[in-house]
Amino acid sequence: MDPISLSAALASFAERWSPRIVTAVNDYDVRVAKVEGEHVWHVHDHTDEFFLVLAGELHISLRETAGERTVVLPKGSVFTVPRGTEHKPYAPRATEILVFEPTGTFSVGDRHDEVPDHVDATVGHALA
């Protein structure tokens, strides 16, 4: 195994909302993605979802027991969406993120709204 450059991994594709698997840790995938605009409301019933913003800014709307709120993650910020929490990521401009979740987890969760054409419903793609 050789070191993986995240900048090189991100430079290897152009698609938005289409994560690439850069490595695995035990039974978890480490994925990078380029994002811009809205994702889709979705829920991961059995796993938390970890986000790290590498560049840009990510907003994550959450529907919680106390109501709806949005967290804003500038570059260098991390946030974990707890399992079972309905959420919708949004990037107001081109943003690069790293996501950490169990291998085989769909990018649109276990339950979701209709998936728009610009969102790739995937368990992650291998790097080219």
mmCIF file of C-alpha atoms in Angstrom:
data_model
loop_
_atom_site.group_PDB
_atom_site.id
_atom_site.type_symbol
_atom_site.label_atom_id
_atom_site.label_comp_id
_atom_site.label_asym_id
_atom_site.label_seq_id
_atom_site.Cartn_x
_atom_site.Cartn_y
_atom_site.Cartn_z
ATOM 1 C CA MET A 1 0.000 0.000 0.000
ATOM 2 C CA ASP A 2 1.312 3.432 -0.947
ATOM 3 C CA PRO A 3 0.292 6.798 0.495
ATOM 4 C CA ILE A 4 -2.723 8.383 -1.188
ATOM 5 C CA SER A 5 -2.769 12.068 -2.019
ATOM 6 C CA LEU A 6 -6.257 13.435 -1.364
ATOM 7 C CA SER A 7 -5.648 16.301 -3.787
ATOM 8 C CA ALA A 8 -4.640 13.817 -6.519
ATOM 9 C CA ALA A 9 -7.673 11.649 -5.727
ATOM 10 C CA LEU A 10 -9.973 14.667 -6.001
ATOM 11 C CA ALA A 11 -8.293 15.784 -9.230
ATOM 12 C CA SER A 12 -8.997 12.375 -10.808
ATOM 13 C CA PHE A 13 -12.734 13.004 -11.309
ATOM 14 C CA ALA A 14 -15.136 15.879 -11.970
ATOM 15 C CA GLU A 15 -18.573 14.514 -11.040
ATOM 16 C CA ARG A 16 -20.458 16.158 -8.161
ATOM 17 C CA TRP A 17 -22.107 14.095 -5.407
ATOM 18 C CA SER A 18 -20.309 10.953 -6.655
ATOM 19 C CA PRO A 19 -17.916 9.766 -3.905
ATOM 20 C CA ARG A 20 -14.668 7.912 -4.559
ATOM 21 C CA ILE A 21 -13.235 5.381 -2.111
ATOM 22 C CA VAL A 22 -9.650 6.332 -1.260
ATOM 23 C CA THR A 23 -8.961 3.686 1.375
ATOM 24 C CA ALA A 24 -10.590 1.428 3.964
ATOM 25 C CA VAL A 25 -10.177 1.256 7.731
ATOM 26 C CA ASN A 26 -11.422 -2.039 9.145
ATOM 27 C CA ASP A 27 -14.992 -2.260 7.790
ATOM 28 C CA TYR A 28 -15.246 1.447 6.913
ATOM 29 C CA ASP A 29 -14.672 3.324 3.661
ATOM 30 C CA VAL A 30 -12.916 6.661 3.525
ATOM 31 C CA ARG A 31 -14.496 8.509 0.608
ATOM 32 C CA VAL A 32 -13.845 11.866 -1.001
ATOM 33 C CA ALA A 33 -16.378 13.802 -3.028
ATOM 34 C CA LYS A 34 -16.810 17.035 -4.883
ATOM 35 C CA VAL A 35 -20.136 18.603 -4.007
ATOM 36 C CA GLU A 36 -22.112 21.664 -5.039
ATOM 37 C CA GLY A 37 -25.796 22.500 -4.755
ATOM 38 C CA GLU A 38 -28.273 20.275 -2.937
ATOM 39 C CA HIS A 39 -28.112 16.574 -2.165
ATOM 40 C CA VAL A 40 -31.326 14.834 -1.047
ATOM 41 C CA TRP A 41 -33.094 14.395 2.310
ATOM 42 C CA HIS A 42 -32.075 10.953 3.543
ATOM 43 C CA VAL A 43 -31.540 8.770 6.610
ATOM 44 C CA HIS A 44 -28.922 6.175 7.510
ATOM 45 C CA ASP A 45 -30.860 3.896 9.863
ATOM 46 C CA HIS A 46 -27.903 1.902 11.201
ATOM 47 C CA THR A 47 -24.835 4.123 11.035
ATOM 48 C CA ASP A 48 -23.552 7.576 11.835
ATOM 49 C CA GLU A 49 -22.083 9.610 8.957
ATOM 50 C CA PHE A 50 -18.837 11.562 9.461
ATOM 51 C CA PHE A 51 -18.023 14.623 7.320
ATOM 52 C CA LEU A 52 -14.726 16.536 7.022
ATOM 53 C CA VAL A 53 -14.659 19.632 4.805
ATOM 54 C CA LEU A 54 -11.398 19.748 2.857
ATOM 55 C CA ALA A 55 -12.221 22.875 0.810
ATOM 56 C CA GLY A 56 -15.223 25.169 0.538
ATOM 57 C CA GLU A 57 -18.200 25.105 2.879
ATOM 58 C CA LEU A 58 -20.837 22.453 3.570
ATOM 59 C CA HIS A 59 -24.256 23.036 5.111
ATOM 60 C CA ILE A 60 -26.156 20.096 6.570
ATOM 61 C CA SER A 61 -29.854 20.504 7.337
ATOM 62 C CA LEU A 62 -31.076 18.189 10.076
ATOM 63 C CA ARG A 63 -34.579 17.137 11.102
ATOM 64 C CA GLU A 64 -34.374 16.398 14.803
ATOM 65 C CA THR A 65 -36.891 15.853 17.590
ATOM 66 C CA ALA A 66 -36.574 19.510 18.630
ATOM 67 C CA GLY A 67 -37.129 20.695 15.035
ATOM 68 C CA GLU A 68 -35.161 21.481 11.931
ATOM 69 C CA ARG A 69 -31.752 23.177 12.001
ATOM 70 C CA THR A 70 -28.750 23.651 9.739
ATOM 71 C CA VAL A 71 -25.103 23.299 10.704
ATOM 72 C CA VAL A 72 -22.480 25.134 8.666
ATOM 73 C CA LEU A 73 -19.072 23.524 8.220
ATOM 74 C CA PRO A 74 -16.276 25.733 6.900
ATOM 75 C CA LYS A 75 -13.015 24.264 5.581
ATOM 76 C CA GLY A 76 -11.314 22.123 8.220
ATOM 77 C CA SER A 77 -14.533 21.386 10.155
ATOM 78 C CA VAL A 78 -15.931 17.985 11.042
ATOM 79 C CA PHE A 79 -19.449 16.917 11.916
ATOM 80 C CA THR A 80 -21.117 13.584 12.569
ATOM 81 C CA VAL A 81 -24.762 13.055 11.660
ATOM 82 C CA PRO A 82 -26.145 10.546 14.188
ATOM 83 C CA ARG A 83 -27.746 7.378 12.822
ATOM 84 C CA GLY A 84 -31.473 7.721 12.272
ATOM 85 C CA THR A 85 -31.294 11.504 11.748
ATOM 86 C CA GLU A 86 -32.849 12.773 8.530
ATOM 87 C CA HIS A 87 -30.413 15.160 6.856
ATOM 88 C CA LYS A 88 -29.677 16.966 3.609
ATOM 89 C CA PRO A 89 -26.216 18.265 2.699
ATOM 90 C CA TYR A 90 -25.937 21.443 0.626
ATOM 91 C CA ALA A 91 -22.884 23.274 -0.716
ATOM 92 C CA PRO A 92 -23.378 26.902 -1.777
ATOM 93 C CA ARG A 93 -20.235 26.684 -3.948
ATOM 94 C CA ALA A 94 -17.801 24.011 -5.133
ATOM 95 C CA THR A 95 -16.709 22.083 -2.043
ATOM 96 C CA GLU A 96 -14.552 19.024 -1.366
ATOM 97 C CA ILE A 97 -15.388 16.644 1.471
ATOM 98 C CA LEU A 98 -14.160 13.437 3.082
ATOM 99 C CA VAL A 99 -16.798 11.023 4.392
ATOM 100 C CA PHE A 100 -16.212 8.074 6.707
ATOM 101 C CA GLU A 101 -18.871 5.348 6.893
ATOM 102 C CA PRO A 102 -19.255 1.549 6.826
ATOM 103 C CA THR A 103 -18.350 -0.188 3.573
ATOM 104 C CA GLY A 104 -21.476 -0.694 1.467
ATOM 105 C CA THR A 105 -23.338 2.334 2.841
ATOM 106 C CA PHE A 106 -25.351 4.070 0.129
ATOM 107 C CA SER A 107 -24.736 7.786 -0.379
ATOM 108 C CA VAL A 108 -28.500 8.344 -0.268
ATOM 109 C CA GLY A 109 -29.007 6.323 2.908
ATOM 110 C CA ASP A 110 -31.584 3.660 3.655
ATOM 111 C CA ARG A 111 -34.572 5.967 3.129
ATOM 112 C CA HIS A 112 -34.612 9.073 0.950
ATOM 113 C CA ASP A 113 -36.614 11.510 -1.135
ATOM 114 C CA GLU A 114 -36.593 11.125 -4.912
ATOM 115 C CA VAL A 115 -32.975 11.213 -6.073
ATOM 116 C CA PRO A 116 -32.284 14.013 -8.585
ATOM 117 C CA ASP A 117 -30.159 13.338 -11.676
ATOM 118 C CA HIS A 118 -27.135 15.217 -10.295
ATOM 119 C CA VAL A 119 -26.856 12.921 -7.232
ATOM 120 C CA ASP A 120 -25.164 9.538 -7.650
ATOM 121 C CA ALA A 121 -26.872 6.885 -5.507
ATOM 122 C CA THR A 122 -23.812 4.704 -4.878
ATOM 123 C CA VAL A 123 -21.785 2.836 -2.276
ATOM 124 C CA GLY A 124 -18.758 4.727 -3.640
ATOM 125 C CA HIS A 125 -16.602 4.284 -6.724
ATOM 126 C CA ALA A 126 -13.028 3.041 -6.841
ATOM 127 C CA LEU A 127 -10.399 5.598 -7.770
ATOM 128 C CA ALA A 128 -9.353 5.457 -11.413
#
